[in-house]
PDB file of C-alpha atoms in Angstrom:
ATOM      1  CA  MET D  12     213.443 -53.781  83.867  1.00 91.00           C
ATOM      2  CA  ILE D  13     212.682 -52.221  87.292  1.00 96.00           C
ATOM      3  CA  GLN D  14     214.434 -53.195  90.504  1.00 96.00           C
ATOM      4  CA  CYS D  15     213.727 -51.899  94.003  1.00 96.00           C
ATOM      5  CA  LYS D  16     215.622 -53.389  96.929  1.00 97.00           C
ATOM      6  CA  ASN D  17     215.017 -52.497 100.587  1.00 96.00           C
ATOM      7  CA  VAL D  18     213.829 -49.013  99.662  1.00 96.00           C
ATOM      8  CA  MET D  19     213.022 -46.601 102.484  1.00 96.00           C
ATOM      9  CA  LYS D  20     211.306 -43.225 102.094  1.00 96.00           C
ATOM     10  CA  LYS D  21     210.011 -40.897 104.800  1.00 93.00           C
ATOM     11  CA  TYR D  22     208.087 -37.632 104.914  1.00 91.00           C
ATOM     12  CA  GLY D  23     208.994 -36.333 108.345  1.00 88.00           C
ATOM     13  CA  ASP D  24     207.799 -39.025 110.755  1.00 86.00           C
ATOM     14  CA  LYS D  25     205.624 -40.774 108.164  1.00 89.00           C
ATOM     15  CA  GLN D  26     207.107 -43.895 106.569  1.00 91.00           C
ATOM     16  CA  ALA D  27     205.991 -43.725 102.927  1.00 94.00           C
ATOM     17  CA  LEU D  28     207.951 -46.815 101.795  1.00 96.00           C
ATOM     18  CA  ASN D  29     209.248 -49.342 104.309  1.00 94.00           C
ATOM     19  CA  ASP D  30     211.921 -51.878 103.267  1.00 95.00           C
ATOM     20  CA  PHE D  31     210.203 -52.088  99.887  1.00 96.00           C
ATOM     21  CA  SER D  32     211.561 -54.621  97.372  1.00 96.00           C
ATOM     22  CA  LEU D  33     210.226 -55.404  93.911  1.00 95.00           C
ATOM     23  CA  GLU D  34     211.337 -56.595  90.465  1.00 96.00           C
ATOM     24  CA  LEU D  35     209.367 -55.997  87.259  1.00 96.00           C
ATOM     25  CA  GLU D  36     210.023 -57.434  83.808  1.00 94.00           C
ATOM     26  CA  LYS D  37     209.554 -56.008  80.316  1.00 92.00           C
ATOM     27  CA  GLY D  38     206.502 -56.687  78.184  1.00 92.00           C
ATOM     28  CA  ARG D  39     204.097 -56.441  81.124  1.00 93.00           C
ATOM     29  CA  ILE D  40     201.274 -54.068  82.072  1.00 94.00           C
ATOM     30  CA  ILE D  41     201.208 -53.912  85.854  1.00 95.00           C
ATOM     31  CA  GLY D  42     198.630 -52.421  88.195  1.00 95.00           C
ATOM     32  CA  LEU D  43     199.937 -50.632  91.289  1.00 96.00           C
ATOM     33  CA  LEU D  44     197.040 -50.840  93.726  1.00 94.00           C
ATOM     34  CA  GLY D  45     196.511 -49.515  97.217  1.00 92.00           C
ATOM     35  CA  SER D  46     194.431 -47.145  99.300  1.00 87.00           C
ATOM     36  CA  ASN D  47     195.157 -43.418  99.645  1.00 86.00           C
ATOM     37  CA  GLY D  48     198.486 -42.830 101.356  1.00 87.00           C
ATOM     38  CA  SER D  49     199.725 -46.364 100.708  1.00 91.00           C
ATOM     39  CA  GLY D  50     202.867 -45.219  98.877  1.00 93.00           C
ATOM     40  CA  LYS D  51     201.847 -45.619  95.226  1.00 94.00           C
ATOM     41  CA  THR D  52     202.612 -42.071  94.087  1.00 94.00           C
ATOM     42  CA  THR D  53     205.802 -42.018  96.159  1.00 96.00           C
ATOM     43  CA  LEU D  54     207.065 -45.134  94.378  1.00 96.00           C
ATOM     44  CA  ILE D  55     206.204 -43.751  90.947  1.00 96.00           C
ATOM     45  CA  LYS D  56     207.912 -40.429  91.682  1.00 96.00           C
ATOM     46  CA  ILE D  57     211.041 -42.235  92.866  1.00 96.00           C
ATOM     47  CA  LEU D  58     211.134 -44.246  89.636  1.00 97.00           C
ATOM     48  CA  ALA D  59     210.563 -41.046  87.645  1.00 95.00           C
ATOM     49  CA  GLY D  60     213.513 -39.409  89.393  1.00 95.00           C
ATOM     50  CA  LEU D  61     211.414 -36.784  91.168  1.00 95.00           C
ATOM     51  CA  LEU D  62     212.076 -38.055  94.704  1.00 94.00           C
ATOM     52  CA  THR D  63     215.141 -39.527  96.381  1.00 93.00           C
ATOM     53  CA  THR D  64     215.205 -42.331  98.938  1.00 95.00           C
ATOM     54  CA  GLU D  65     216.710 -42.543 102.430  1.00 94.00           C
ATOM     55  CA  ALA D  66     217.982 -46.071 101.831  1.00 95.00           C
ATOM     56  CA  GLY D  67     217.874 -48.945  99.380  1.00 95.00           C
ATOM     57  CA  ILE D  68     218.608 -49.529  95.710  1.00 96.00           C
ATOM     58  CA  VAL D  69     216.433 -48.419  92.793  1.00 97.00           C
ATOM     59  CA  LYS D  70     217.411 -49.240  89.208  1.00 96.00           C
ATOM     60  CA  ILE D  71     215.793 -49.127  85.794  1.00 96.00           C
ATOM     61  CA  VAL D  72     217.407 -51.306  83.108  1.00 93.00           C
ATOM     62  CA  GLU D  73     220.328 -51.858  85.488  1.00 93.00           C
ATOM     63  CA  LYS D  74     220.952 -48.103  85.792  1.00 94.00           C
ATOM     64  CA  ALA D  75     220.672 -46.053  88.985  1.00 95.00           C
ATOM     65  CA  ILE D  76     217.955 -43.397  88.825  1.00 95.00           C
ATOM     66  CA  GLY D  77     219.307 -40.295  87.094  1.00 93.00           C
ATOM     67  CA  VAL D  78     219.705 -38.635  83.717  1.00 91.00           C
ATOM     68  CA  GLU D  79     220.069 -41.933  81.854  1.00 92.00           C
ATOM     69  CA  THR D  80     216.886 -43.436  83.294  1.00 94.00           C
ATOM     70  CA  LYS D  81     214.910 -40.252  82.629  1.00 91.00           C
ATOM     71  CA  ARG D  82     215.710 -40.700  78.937  1.00 92.00           C
ATOM     72  CA  ILE D  83     213.853 -44.020  78.874  1.00 93.00           C
ATOM     73  CA  VAL D  84     210.977 -43.325  81.296  1.00 95.00           C
ATOM     74  CA  SER D  85     207.703 -41.746  80.165  1.00 95.00           C
ATOM     75  CA  TYR D  86     205.840 -40.329  83.178  1.00 94.00           C
ATOM     76  CA  LEU D  87     202.209 -39.303  83.497  1.00 92.00           C
ATOM     77  CA  PRO D  88     201.651 -37.318  86.723  1.00 91.00           C
ATOM     78  CA  GLU D  89     198.507 -37.590  88.788  1.00 82.00           C
ATOM     79  CA  ARG D  90     197.567 -33.959  88.089  1.00 77.00           C
ATOM     80  CA  PRO D  91     197.525 -32.117  84.744  1.00 73.00           C
ATOM     81  CA  CYS D  92     200.884 -30.470  84.051  1.00 76.00           C
ATOM     82  CA  PHE D  93     200.226 -28.414  80.910  1.00 84.00           C
ATOM     83  CA  SER D  94     199.649 -24.676  81.178  1.00 84.00           C
ATOM     84  CA  SER D  95     196.108 -23.730  80.159  1.00 85.00           C
ATOM     85  CA  SER D  96     197.566 -21.096  77.802  1.00 88.00           C
ATOM     86  CA  PHE D  97     199.470 -23.683  75.711  1.00 90.00           C
ATOM     87  CA  ARG D  98     198.236 -24.817  72.333  1.00 94.00           C
ATOM     88  CA  ILE D  99     198.414 -28.543  71.672  1.00 95.00           C
ATOM     89  CA  ARG D 100     200.771 -28.061  68.704  1.00 95.00           C
ATOM     90  CA  ASP D 101     203.168 -26.168  70.999  1.00 94.00           C
ATOM     91  CA  ILE D 102     203.146 -29.108  73.420  1.00 94.00           C
ATOM     92  CA  ILE D 103     203.896 -31.486  70.540  1.00 95.00           C
ATOM     93  CA  ASN D 104     206.824 -29.280  69.472  1.00 95.00           C
ATOM     94  CA  SER D 105     208.139 -29.210  73.035  1.00 93.00           C
ATOM     95  CA  TYR D 106     207.951 -32.988  73.415  1.00 93.00           C
ATOM     96  CA  GLU D 107     209.639 -33.517  70.052  1.00 94.00           C
ATOM     97  CA  SER D 108     212.529 -31.209  70.939  1.00 93.00           C
ATOM     98  CA  PHE D 109     212.918 -32.584  74.465  1.00 91.00           C
ATOM     99  CA  TYR D 110     212.497 -36.338  73.969  1.00 92.00           C
ATOM    100  CA  GLU D 111     214.487 -38.213  71.327  1.00 92.00           C
ATOM    101  CA  ASP D 112     212.001 -41.095  71.386  1.00 92.00           C
ATOM    102  CA  PHE D 113     208.895 -38.952  70.801  1.00 95.00           C
ATOM    103  CA  ASP D 114     206.968 -40.016  67.678  1.00 93.00           C
ATOM    104  CA  ARG D 115     205.162 -36.978  66.280  1.00 94.00           C
ATOM    105  CA  LYS D 116     203.273 -39.096  63.743  1.00 93.00           C
ATOM    106  CA  VAL D 117     201.773 -41.275  66.486  1.00 91.00           C
ATOM    107  CA  ALA D 118     200.685 -38.169  68.413  1.00 93.00           C
ATOM    108  CA  HIS D 119     199.024 -36.731  65.295  1.00 93.00           C
ATOM    109  CA  GLN D 120     197.176 -39.982  64.627  1.00 89.00           C
ATOM    110  CA  MET D 121     195.849 -40.279  68.165  1.00 88.00           C
ATOM    111  CA  LEU D 122     194.710 -36.661  68.281  1.00 91.00           C
ATOM    112  CA  GLN D 123     192.954 -37.042  64.921  1.00 90.00           C
ATOM    113  CA  SER D 124     191.139 -40.145  66.157  1.00 84.00           C
ATOM    114  CA  LEU D 125     189.948 -38.079  69.128  1.00 84.00           C
ATOM    115  CA  GLN D 126     188.917 -35.220  66.830  1.00 88.00           C
ATOM    116  CA  ILE D 127     191.023 -32.832  68.895  1.00 91.00           C
ATOM    117  CA  ASP D 128     192.333 -29.854  66.940  1.00 92.00           C
ATOM    118  CA  GLU D 129     196.052 -29.307  67.485  1.00 93.00           C
ATOM    119  CA  LYS D 130     195.514 -25.553  67.210  1.00 93.00           C
ATOM    120  CA  SER D 131     193.277 -25.652  70.311  1.00 93.00           C
ATOM    121  CA  LYS D 132     194.412 -24.201  73.613  1.00 93.00           C
ATOM    122  CA  ILE D 133     194.384 -26.472  76.658  1.00 92.00           C
ATOM    123  CA  SER D 134     192.009 -23.988  78.329  1.00 91.00           C
ATOM    124  CA  SER D 135     189.369 -24.683  75.667  1.00 93.00           C
ATOM    125  CA  LEU D 136     189.283 -28.430  76.316  1.00 89.00           C
ATOM    126  CA  SER D 137     187.044 -30.403  78.651  1.00 85.00           C
ATOM    127  CA  LYS D 138     188.649 -32.147  81.630  1.00 81.00           C
ATOM    128  CA  GLY D 139     188.396 -35.482  79.825  1.00 80.00           C
ATOM    129  CA  ASN D 140     190.111 -34.155  76.711  1.00 86.00           C
ATOM    130  CA  ARG D 141     192.864 -32.539  78.770  1.00 86.00           C
ATOM    131  CA  GLU D 142     193.528 -35.951  80.340  1.00 84.00           C
ATOM    132  CA  LYS D 143     193.557 -37.537  76.884  1.00 86.00           C
ATOM    133  CA  VAL D 144     196.012 -35.002  75.446  1.00 89.00           C
ATOM    134  CA  GLN D 145     198.393 -35.582  78.337  1.00 89.00           C
ATOM    135  CA  LEU D 146     198.163 -39.349  77.857  1.00 88.00           C
ATOM    136  CA  VAL D 147     198.711 -38.981  74.090  1.00 90.00           C
ATOM    137  CA  MET D 148     201.975 -37.139  74.733  1.00 92.00           C
ATOM    138  CA  VAL D 149     203.183 -39.771  77.197  1.00 92.00           C
ATOM    139  CA  MET D 150     202.213 -42.752  75.013  1.00 90.00           C
ATOM    140  CA  SER D 151     203.718 -41.200  71.863  1.00 92.00           C
ATOM    141  CA  ARG D 152     207.170 -41.840  73.258  1.00 93.00           C
ATOM    142  CA  ARG D 153     208.991 -45.121  72.518  1.00 92.00           C
ATOM    143  CA  ALA D 154     210.063 -45.477  76.115  1.00 93.00           C
ATOM    144  CA  LYS D 155     211.335 -48.480  78.053  1.00 93.00           C
ATOM    145  CA  VAL D 156     209.163 -47.729  81.085  1.00 95.00           C
ATOM    146  CA  TYR D 157     205.796 -45.974  81.309  1.00 95.00           C
ATOM    147  CA  LEU D 158     204.739 -44.673  84.729  1.00 96.00           C
ATOM    148  CA  LEU D 159     201.055 -43.712  84.769  1.00 93.00           C
ATOM    149  CA  ASP D 160     199.763 -42.200  88.004  1.00 92.00           C
ATOM    150  CA  GLU D 161     195.946 -42.300  88.088  1.00 87.00           C
ATOM    151  CA  PRO D 162     195.524 -41.913  84.299  1.00 84.00           C
ATOM    152  CA  MET D 163     191.729 -42.234  84.550  1.00 75.00           C
ATOM    153  CA  GLY D 164     191.099 -39.971  87.521  1.00 69.00           C
ATOM    154  CA  GLY D 165     187.922 -37.930  87.207  1.00 65.00           C
ATOM    155  CA  VAL D 166     186.986 -38.831  83.626  1.00 67.00           C
ATOM    156  CA  ASP D 167     183.797 -40.442  82.362  1.00 71.00           C
ATOM    157  CA  PRO D 168     183.509 -44.164  81.442  1.00 75.00           C
ATOM    158  CA  ALA D 169     183.827 -43.489  77.692  1.00 74.00           C
ATOM    159  CA  ALA D 170     187.055 -41.575  78.292  1.00 73.00           C
ATOM    160  CA  ARG D 171     188.327 -44.413  80.499  1.00 78.00           C
ATOM    161  CA  ASP D 172     187.769 -46.890  77.684  1.00 81.00           C
ATOM    162  CA  PHE D 173     189.755 -44.694  75.305  1.00 79.00           C
ATOM    163  CA  ILE D 174     192.577 -44.332  77.816  1.00 79.00           C
ATOM    164  CA  LEU D 175     192.796 -48.102  78.362  1.00 84.00           C
ATOM    165  CA  LYS D 176     192.722 -48.760  74.620  1.00 82.00           C
ATOM    166  CA  THR D 177     195.441 -46.161  74.078  1.00 80.00           C
ATOM    167  CA  ILE D 178     197.677 -47.748  76.707  1.00 82.00           C
ATOM    168  CA  LEU D 179     197.135 -51.231  75.303  1.00 82.00           C
ATOM    169  CA  ASN D 180     197.635 -50.307  71.645  1.00 80.00           C
ATOM    170  CA  ASN D 181     200.494 -47.827  71.876  1.00 75.00           C
ATOM    171  CA  TYR D 182     202.970 -49.012  74.456  1.00 75.00           C
ATOM    172  CA  ASN D 183     206.244 -50.536  73.323  1.00 75.00           C
ATOM    173  CA  GLU D 184     205.978 -54.315  73.821  1.00 79.00           C
ATOM    174  CA  GLU D 185     209.599 -54.362  74.962  1.00 86.00           C
ATOM    175  CA  ALA D 186     208.626 -51.915  77.699  1.00 91.00           C
ATOM    176  CA  CYS D 187     207.113 -52.131  81.165  1.00 94.00           C
ATOM    177  CA  VAL D 188     203.928 -50.206  82.010  1.00 94.00           C
ATOM    178  CA  LEU D 189     203.160 -49.416  85.655  1.00 96.00           C
ATOM    179  CA  ILE D 190     199.673 -48.011  86.296  1.00 94.00           C
ATOM    180  CA  SER D 191     198.576 -46.616  89.636  1.00 93.00           C
ATOM    181  CA  THR D 192     194.786 -46.538  89.955  1.00 87.00           C
ATOM    182  CA  HIS D 193     191.776 -46.829  92.243  1.00 85.00           C
ATOM    183  CA  LEU D 194     189.545 -47.926  89.366  1.00 83.00           C
ATOM    184  CA  ILE D 195     190.486 -51.578  89.573  1.00 87.00           C
ATOM    185  CA  SER D 196     187.440 -53.077  87.874  1.00 85.00           C
ATOM    186  CA  ASP D 197     187.987 -50.766  84.874  1.00 84.00           C
ATOM    187  CA  VAL D 198     191.693 -51.400  84.411  1.00 88.00           C
ATOM    188  CA  GLU D 199     191.812 -55.092  85.395  1.00 90.00           C
ATOM    189  CA  LYS D 200     191.048 -56.285  81.865  1.00 88.00           C
ATOM    190  CA  ILE D 201     194.353 -54.978  80.456  1.00 90.00           C
ATOM    191  CA  LEU D 202     196.637 -55.966  83.345  1.00 94.00           C
ATOM    192  CA  ASP D 203     199.195 -58.781  83.283  1.00 94.00           C
ATOM    193  CA  GLU D 204     200.227 -58.394  86.922  1.00 96.00           C
ATOM    194  CA  VAL D 205     199.164 -56.548  90.058  1.00 96.00           C
ATOM    195  CA  ILE D 206     201.010 -55.138  93.027  1.00 96.00           C
ATOM    196  CA  PHE D 207     199.191 -54.499  96.308  1.00 95.00           C
ATOM    197  CA  ILE D 208     200.911 -51.902  98.470  1.00 95.00           C
ATOM    198  CA  LYS D 209     199.755 -51.018 101.999  1.00 93.00           C
ATOM    199  CA  ASN D 210     201.369 -48.581 104.442  1.00 92.00           C
ATOM    200  CA  GLY D 211     204.464 -48.459 102.254  1.00 93.00           C
ATOM    201  CA  GLU D 212     204.938 -52.224 102.229  1.00 94.00           C
ATOM    202  CA  LEU D 213     204.521 -54.814  99.496  1.00 95.00           C
ATOM    203  CA  VAL D 214     201.515 -56.998 100.323  1.00 93.00           C
ATOM    204  CA  LEU D 215     201.167 -58.965  97.084  1.00 94.00           C
ATOM    205  CA  HIS D 216     202.756 -59.240  93.634  1.00 96.00           C
ATOM    206  CA  LYS D 217     201.126 -61.807  91.342  1.00 94.00           C
ATOM    207  CA  SER D 218     200.000 -62.291  87.790  1.00 95.00           C
ATOM    208  CA  VAL D 219     196.316 -61.647  87.137  1.00 94.00           C
ATOM    209  CA  ASP D 220     195.953 -65.163  85.705  1.00 93.00           C
ATOM    210  CA  GLU D 221     197.422 -66.695  88.865  1.00 93.00           C
ATOM    211  CA  ILE D 222     194.967 -64.768  91.039  1.00 94.00           C
ATOM    212  CA  ARG D 223     192.031 -65.957  88.967  1.00 91.00           C
ATOM    213  CA  GLU D 224     193.250 -69.562  88.962  1.00 92.00           C
ATOM    214  CA  THR D 225     194.312 -69.903  92.602  1.00 90.00           C
ATOM    215  CA  GLU D 226     191.987 -67.466  94.343  1.00 89.00           C
ATOM    216  CA  LYS D 227     189.001 -68.071  92.036  1.00 89.00           C
ATOM    217  CA  LYS D 228     188.127 -64.381  92.131  1.00 89.00           C
ATOM    218  CA  SER D 229     188.761 -61.124  90.334  1.00 92.00           C
ATOM    219  CA  VAL D 230     191.552 -58.726  91.245  1.00 93.00           C
ATOM    220  CA  ASP D 231     188.923 -56.210  92.374  1.00 91.00           C
ATOM    221  CA  THR D 232     187.327 -58.718  94.749  1.00 92.00           C
ATOM    222  CA  LEU D 233     190.681 -59.810  96.179  1.00 91.00           C
ATOM    223  CA  PHE D 234     191.719 -56.180  96.641  1.00 91.00           C
ATOM    224  CA  ARG D 235     188.546 -55.402  98.593  1.00 90.00           C
ATOM    225  CA  GLU D 236     189.159 -58.398 100.863  1.00 90.00           C
ATOM    226  CA  VAL D 237     192.819 -57.589 101.541  1.00 87.00           C
ATOM    227  CA  PHE D 238     192.249 -53.890 102.169  1.00 86.00           C
ATOM    228  CA  ALA D 239     189.119 -54.386 104.272  1.00 80.00           C
ATOM    229  CA  CYS D 240     191.354 -55.738 107.056  1.00 59.00           C
TER     230      CYS D 240
END
């Protein structure tokens, strides 16, 4: 589903990704884990087609990153991207007109379950509800790949539970979900695999079950040990 081979990315003198190689399959929810500045957001933006690389190969469903991959990738940025003056129904209309795979009915159902009025302006919502609306739009697409950059950043535990449940219940099972997060103990319960990335390099890529069986510890505990070095 996702292939990265010997990918290099720099910001000036800083090496954001260094000879980075990775392959991800469909039907998996994968945690992208690392400390600040490790390269997580850079990788997600490259896959989303927002950044280019200096070297290496990046493909999604055997296609080079470009217009065709953007059609099948649903991207949640780290920071809110909706104008505070927008009404939720206007955002729904925009998504429906822009993305062929957007399911308006799914968006309506999720917003109703949240008791969020589609006539509301983004400016009238709490931070947690703004995060939820953005996630609803992303997860209402029938995409092949979902790229979620810190989907639970700055929201309360109840909102985190909703976000995790939404990801688990609404993603296309033929798709691949890549979640970047610092909240490992919260998200671990829905993950199939984890990737540890440090200083732009791949440190570990294993299934969560394998970590529990071979390491006899949680992903959170293993992460703390690896990144304490």
